[in-house]
Coordinates of N, CA, C and O in Angstrom, one line a residue:
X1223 N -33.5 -21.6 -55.7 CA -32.5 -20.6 -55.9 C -33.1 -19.5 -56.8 O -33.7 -19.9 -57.8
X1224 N -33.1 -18.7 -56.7 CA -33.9 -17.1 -57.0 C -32.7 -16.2 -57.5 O -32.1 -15.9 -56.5
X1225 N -32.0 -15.6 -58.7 CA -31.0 -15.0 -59.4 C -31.9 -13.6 -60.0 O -33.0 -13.4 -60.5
X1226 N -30.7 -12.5 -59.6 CA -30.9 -11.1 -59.7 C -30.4 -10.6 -61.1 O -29.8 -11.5 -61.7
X1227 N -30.6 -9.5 -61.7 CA -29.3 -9.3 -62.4 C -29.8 -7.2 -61.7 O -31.0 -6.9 -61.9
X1228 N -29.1 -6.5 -61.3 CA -29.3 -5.4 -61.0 C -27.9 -4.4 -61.7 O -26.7 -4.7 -61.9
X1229 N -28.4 -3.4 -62.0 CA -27.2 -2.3 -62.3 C -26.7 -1.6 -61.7 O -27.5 -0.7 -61.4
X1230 N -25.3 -1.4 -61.2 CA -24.9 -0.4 -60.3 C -24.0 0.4 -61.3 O -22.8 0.0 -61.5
X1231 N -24.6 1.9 -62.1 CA -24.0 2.7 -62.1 C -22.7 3.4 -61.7 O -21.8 3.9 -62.4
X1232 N -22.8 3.3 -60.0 CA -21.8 4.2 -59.5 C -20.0 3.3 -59.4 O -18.9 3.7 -59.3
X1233 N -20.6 1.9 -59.7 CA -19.2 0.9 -59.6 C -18.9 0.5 -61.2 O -18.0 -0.2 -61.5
X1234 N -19.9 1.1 -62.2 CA -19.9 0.6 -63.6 C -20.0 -0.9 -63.7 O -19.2 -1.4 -64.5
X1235 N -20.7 -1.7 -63.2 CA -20.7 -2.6 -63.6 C -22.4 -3.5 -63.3 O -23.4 -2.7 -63.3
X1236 N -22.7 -4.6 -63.3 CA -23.9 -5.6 -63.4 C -23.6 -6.6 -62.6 O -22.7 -7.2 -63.0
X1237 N -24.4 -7.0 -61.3 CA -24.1 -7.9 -60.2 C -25.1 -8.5 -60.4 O -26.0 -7.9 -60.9
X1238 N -25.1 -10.5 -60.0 CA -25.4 -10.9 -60.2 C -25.9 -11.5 -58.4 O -25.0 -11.6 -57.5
X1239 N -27.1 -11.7 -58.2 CA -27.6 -11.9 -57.1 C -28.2 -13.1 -56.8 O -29.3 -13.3 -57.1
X1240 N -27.4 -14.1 -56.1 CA -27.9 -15.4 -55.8 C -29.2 -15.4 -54.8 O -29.2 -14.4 -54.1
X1241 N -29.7 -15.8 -54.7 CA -30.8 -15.5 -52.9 C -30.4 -14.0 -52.2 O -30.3 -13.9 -51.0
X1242 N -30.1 -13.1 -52.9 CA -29.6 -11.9 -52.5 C -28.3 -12.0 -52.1 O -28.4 -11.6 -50.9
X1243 N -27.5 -12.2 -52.2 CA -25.9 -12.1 -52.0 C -25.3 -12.2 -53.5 O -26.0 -12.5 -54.5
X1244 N -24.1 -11.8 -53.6 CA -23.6 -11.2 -54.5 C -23.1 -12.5 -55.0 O -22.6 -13.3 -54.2
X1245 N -23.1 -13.0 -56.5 CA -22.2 -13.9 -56.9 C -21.4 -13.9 -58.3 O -20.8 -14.8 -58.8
X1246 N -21.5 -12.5 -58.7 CA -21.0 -12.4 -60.0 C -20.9 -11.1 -60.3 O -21.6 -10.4 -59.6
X1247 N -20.1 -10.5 -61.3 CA -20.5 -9.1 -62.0 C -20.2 -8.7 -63.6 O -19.6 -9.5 -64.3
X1248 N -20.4 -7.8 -64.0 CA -19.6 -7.6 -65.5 C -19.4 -6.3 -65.4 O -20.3 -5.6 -65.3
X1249 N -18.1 -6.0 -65.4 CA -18.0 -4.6 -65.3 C -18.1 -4.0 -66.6 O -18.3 -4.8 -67.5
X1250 N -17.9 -2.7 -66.9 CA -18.1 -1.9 -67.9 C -17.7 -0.2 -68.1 O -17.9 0.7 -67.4
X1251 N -17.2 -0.3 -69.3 CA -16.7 1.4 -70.0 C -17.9 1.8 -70.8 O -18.7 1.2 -71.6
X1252 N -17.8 3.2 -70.2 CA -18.8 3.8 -71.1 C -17.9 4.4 -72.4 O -16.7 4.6 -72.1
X1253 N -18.4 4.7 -73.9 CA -17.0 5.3 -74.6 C -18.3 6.1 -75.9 O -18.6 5.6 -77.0
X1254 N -18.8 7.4 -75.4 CA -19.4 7.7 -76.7 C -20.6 7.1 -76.4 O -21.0 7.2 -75.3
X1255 N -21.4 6.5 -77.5 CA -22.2 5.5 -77.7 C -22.2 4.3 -77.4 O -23.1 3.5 -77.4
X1256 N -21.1 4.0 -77.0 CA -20.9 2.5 -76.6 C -20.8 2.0 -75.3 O -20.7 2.9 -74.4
X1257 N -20.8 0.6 -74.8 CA -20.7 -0.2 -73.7 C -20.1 -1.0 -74.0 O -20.4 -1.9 -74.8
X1258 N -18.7 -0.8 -73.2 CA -18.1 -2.1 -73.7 C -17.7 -2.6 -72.0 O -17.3 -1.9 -71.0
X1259 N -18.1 -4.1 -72.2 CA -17.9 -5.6 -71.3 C -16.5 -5.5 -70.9 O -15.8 -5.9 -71.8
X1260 N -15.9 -5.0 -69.8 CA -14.8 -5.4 -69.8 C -14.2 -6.9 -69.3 O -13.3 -7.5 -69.7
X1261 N -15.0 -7.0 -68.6 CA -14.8 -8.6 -67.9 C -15.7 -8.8 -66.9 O -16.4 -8.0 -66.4
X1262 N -15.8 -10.0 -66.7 CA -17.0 -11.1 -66.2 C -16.1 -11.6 -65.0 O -14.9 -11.9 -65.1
X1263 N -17.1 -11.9 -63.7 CA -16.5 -12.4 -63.0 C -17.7 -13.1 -62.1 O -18.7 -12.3 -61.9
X1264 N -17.6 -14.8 -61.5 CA -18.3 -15.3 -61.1 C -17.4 -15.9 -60.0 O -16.2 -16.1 -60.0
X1265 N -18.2 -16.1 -59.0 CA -18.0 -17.1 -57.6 C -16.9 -18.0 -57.6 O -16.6 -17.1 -58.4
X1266 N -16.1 -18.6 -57.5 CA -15.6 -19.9 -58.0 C -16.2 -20.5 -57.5 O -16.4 -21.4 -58.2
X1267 N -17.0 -20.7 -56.4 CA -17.8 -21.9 -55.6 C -18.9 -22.3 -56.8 O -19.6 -23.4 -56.7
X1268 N -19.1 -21.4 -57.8 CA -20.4 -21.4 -58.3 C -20.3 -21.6 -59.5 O -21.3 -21.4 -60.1
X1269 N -19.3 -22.1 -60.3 CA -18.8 -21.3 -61.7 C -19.3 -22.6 -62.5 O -19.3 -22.3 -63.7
X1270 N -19.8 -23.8 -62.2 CA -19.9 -24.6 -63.2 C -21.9 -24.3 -63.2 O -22.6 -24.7 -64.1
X1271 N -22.2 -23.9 -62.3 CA -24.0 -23.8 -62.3 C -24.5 -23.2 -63.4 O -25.7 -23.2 -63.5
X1272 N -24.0 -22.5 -64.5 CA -24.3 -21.6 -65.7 C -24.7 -20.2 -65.1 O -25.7 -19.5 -65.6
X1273 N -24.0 -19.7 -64.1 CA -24.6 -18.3 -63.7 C -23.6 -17.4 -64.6 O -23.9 -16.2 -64.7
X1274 N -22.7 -17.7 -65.1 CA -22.0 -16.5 -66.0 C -23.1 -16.1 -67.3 O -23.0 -15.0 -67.9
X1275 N -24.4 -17.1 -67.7 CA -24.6 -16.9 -68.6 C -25.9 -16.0 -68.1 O -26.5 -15.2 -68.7
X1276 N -26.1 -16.5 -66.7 CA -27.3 -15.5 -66.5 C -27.0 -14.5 -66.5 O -27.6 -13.7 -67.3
X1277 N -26.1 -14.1 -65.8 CA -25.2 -12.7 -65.9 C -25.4 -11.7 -66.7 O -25.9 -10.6 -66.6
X1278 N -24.5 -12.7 -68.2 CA -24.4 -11.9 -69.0 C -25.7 -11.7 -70.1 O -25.6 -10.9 -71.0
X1279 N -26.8 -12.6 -69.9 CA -28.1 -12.7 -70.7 C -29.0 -11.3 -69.5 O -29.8 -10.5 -69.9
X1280 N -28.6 -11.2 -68.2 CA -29.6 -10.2 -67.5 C -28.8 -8.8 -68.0 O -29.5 -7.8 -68.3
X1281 N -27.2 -8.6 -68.0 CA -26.8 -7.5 -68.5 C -27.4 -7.1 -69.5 O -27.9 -5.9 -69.5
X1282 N -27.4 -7.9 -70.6 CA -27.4 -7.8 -72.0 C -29.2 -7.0 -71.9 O -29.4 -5.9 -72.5
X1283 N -30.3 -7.6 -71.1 CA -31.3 -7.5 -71.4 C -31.4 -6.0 -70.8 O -31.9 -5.2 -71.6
X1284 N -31.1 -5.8 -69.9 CA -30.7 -4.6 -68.7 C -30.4 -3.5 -70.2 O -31.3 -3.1 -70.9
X1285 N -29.6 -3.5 -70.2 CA -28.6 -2.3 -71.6 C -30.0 -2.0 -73.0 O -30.3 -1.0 -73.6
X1286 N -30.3 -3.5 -73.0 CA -31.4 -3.3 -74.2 C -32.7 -2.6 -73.9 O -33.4 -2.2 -74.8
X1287 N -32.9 -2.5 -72.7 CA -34.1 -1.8 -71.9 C -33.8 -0.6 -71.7 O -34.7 0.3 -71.9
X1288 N -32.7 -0.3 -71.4 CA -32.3 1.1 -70.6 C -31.8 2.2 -70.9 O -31.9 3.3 -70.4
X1289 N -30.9 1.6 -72.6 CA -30.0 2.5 -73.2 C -30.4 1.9 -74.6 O -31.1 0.9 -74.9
X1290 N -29.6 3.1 -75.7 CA -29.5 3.2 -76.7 C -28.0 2.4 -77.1 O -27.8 2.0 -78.3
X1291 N -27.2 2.2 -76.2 CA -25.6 2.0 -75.9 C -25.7 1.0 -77.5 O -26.9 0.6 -77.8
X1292 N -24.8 0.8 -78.2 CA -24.0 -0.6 -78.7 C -23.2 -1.2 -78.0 O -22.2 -0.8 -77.5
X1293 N -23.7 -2.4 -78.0 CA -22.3 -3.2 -76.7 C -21.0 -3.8 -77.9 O -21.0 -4.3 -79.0
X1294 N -20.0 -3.2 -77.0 CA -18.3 -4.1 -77.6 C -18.4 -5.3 -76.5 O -18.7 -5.1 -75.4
X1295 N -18.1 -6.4 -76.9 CA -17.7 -7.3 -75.7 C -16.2 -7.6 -75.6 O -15.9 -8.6 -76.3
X1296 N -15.4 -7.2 -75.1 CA -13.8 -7.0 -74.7 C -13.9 -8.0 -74.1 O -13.4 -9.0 -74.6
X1297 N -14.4 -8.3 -72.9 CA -14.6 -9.4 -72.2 C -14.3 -10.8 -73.3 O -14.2 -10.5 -74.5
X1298 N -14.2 -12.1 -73.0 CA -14.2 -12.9 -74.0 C -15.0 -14.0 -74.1 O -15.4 -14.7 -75.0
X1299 N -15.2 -13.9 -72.4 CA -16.6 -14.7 -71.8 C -17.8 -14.4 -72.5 O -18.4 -15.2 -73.3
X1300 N -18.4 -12.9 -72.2 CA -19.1 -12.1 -73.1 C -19.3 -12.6 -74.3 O -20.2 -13.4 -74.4
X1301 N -18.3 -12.0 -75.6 CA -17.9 -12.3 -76.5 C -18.6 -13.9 -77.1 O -19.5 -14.2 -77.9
X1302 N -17.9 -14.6 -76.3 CA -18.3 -16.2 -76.8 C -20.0 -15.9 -76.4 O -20.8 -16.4 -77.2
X1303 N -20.4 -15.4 -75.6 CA -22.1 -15.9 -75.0 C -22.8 -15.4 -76.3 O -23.6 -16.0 -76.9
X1304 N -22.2 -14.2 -76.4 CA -23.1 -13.1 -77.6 C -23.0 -14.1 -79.0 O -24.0 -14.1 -79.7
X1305 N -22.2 -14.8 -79.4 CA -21.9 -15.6 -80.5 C -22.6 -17.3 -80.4 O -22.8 -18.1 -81.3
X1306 N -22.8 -17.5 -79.3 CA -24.0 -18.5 -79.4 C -25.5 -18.3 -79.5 O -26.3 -19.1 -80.0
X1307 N -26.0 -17.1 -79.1 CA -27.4 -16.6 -78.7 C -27.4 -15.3 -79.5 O -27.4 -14.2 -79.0
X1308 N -27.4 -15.6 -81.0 CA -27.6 -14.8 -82.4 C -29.2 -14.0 -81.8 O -29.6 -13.1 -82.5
X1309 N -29.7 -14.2 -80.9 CA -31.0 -12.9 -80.7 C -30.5 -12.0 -79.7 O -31.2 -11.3 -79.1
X1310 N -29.1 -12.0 -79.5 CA -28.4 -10.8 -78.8 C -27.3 -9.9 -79.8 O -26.7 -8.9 -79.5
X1311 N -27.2 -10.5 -81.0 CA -26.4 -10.1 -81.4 C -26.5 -8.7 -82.1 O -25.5 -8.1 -82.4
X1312 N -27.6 -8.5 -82.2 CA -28.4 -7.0 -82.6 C -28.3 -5.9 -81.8 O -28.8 -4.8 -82.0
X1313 N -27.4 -6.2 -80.9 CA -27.3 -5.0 -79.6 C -25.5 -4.7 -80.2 O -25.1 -3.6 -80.1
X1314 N -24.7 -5.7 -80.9 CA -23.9 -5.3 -81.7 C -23.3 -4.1 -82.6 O -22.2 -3.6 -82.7
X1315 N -24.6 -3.7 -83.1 CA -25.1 -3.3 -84.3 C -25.7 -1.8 -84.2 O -26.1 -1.2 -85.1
X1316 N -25.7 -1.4 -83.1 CA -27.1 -0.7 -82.6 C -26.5 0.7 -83.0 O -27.1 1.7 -82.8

């Protein structure tokens, strides 16, 4: 099994790509300087495999490459990920 994380601009959000098919996304508001996570959405066929975390670890990496943004995580899925994995938490702050 081979996992994507790509950005689609034009739909605001972060799709998550199983063997190339779509199995997840995180959508998102732009506000100013910020990015804020509005919500997370995964497969249900798929939801116990840990792909919400790829998701939200390929988003997170995606934003820190690409932009200056500070992420809000509204989301709560988000939220909880960012609060176990303290070396994302710096994108908080930014």
């Amino acid at each position: 099994m081979t996992t994507e994380v790509l950005h689609d601009p034009k739909m605001n959000r972060y799709e998550l790509l199983v063997d190339g098919v779509g199995a997840g996304e995180v959508d998102y508001q732009i506000r100013d300087d910020t990015i804020v996570l509005t919500h997370t959405e995964i497969d249900p066929a798929q939801r116990t495999s840990g792909l919400g975390g790829e998701l939200v670890r390929g988003a997170l990496n995606l934003i820190r490459a690409d932009t200056d943004y500070r992420v809000v995580p509204s989301c709560t899925f988000v939220a909880a990920w960012i609060t176990k994995h303290p070396d994302y938490q710096d994108l908080l702050t930014r």
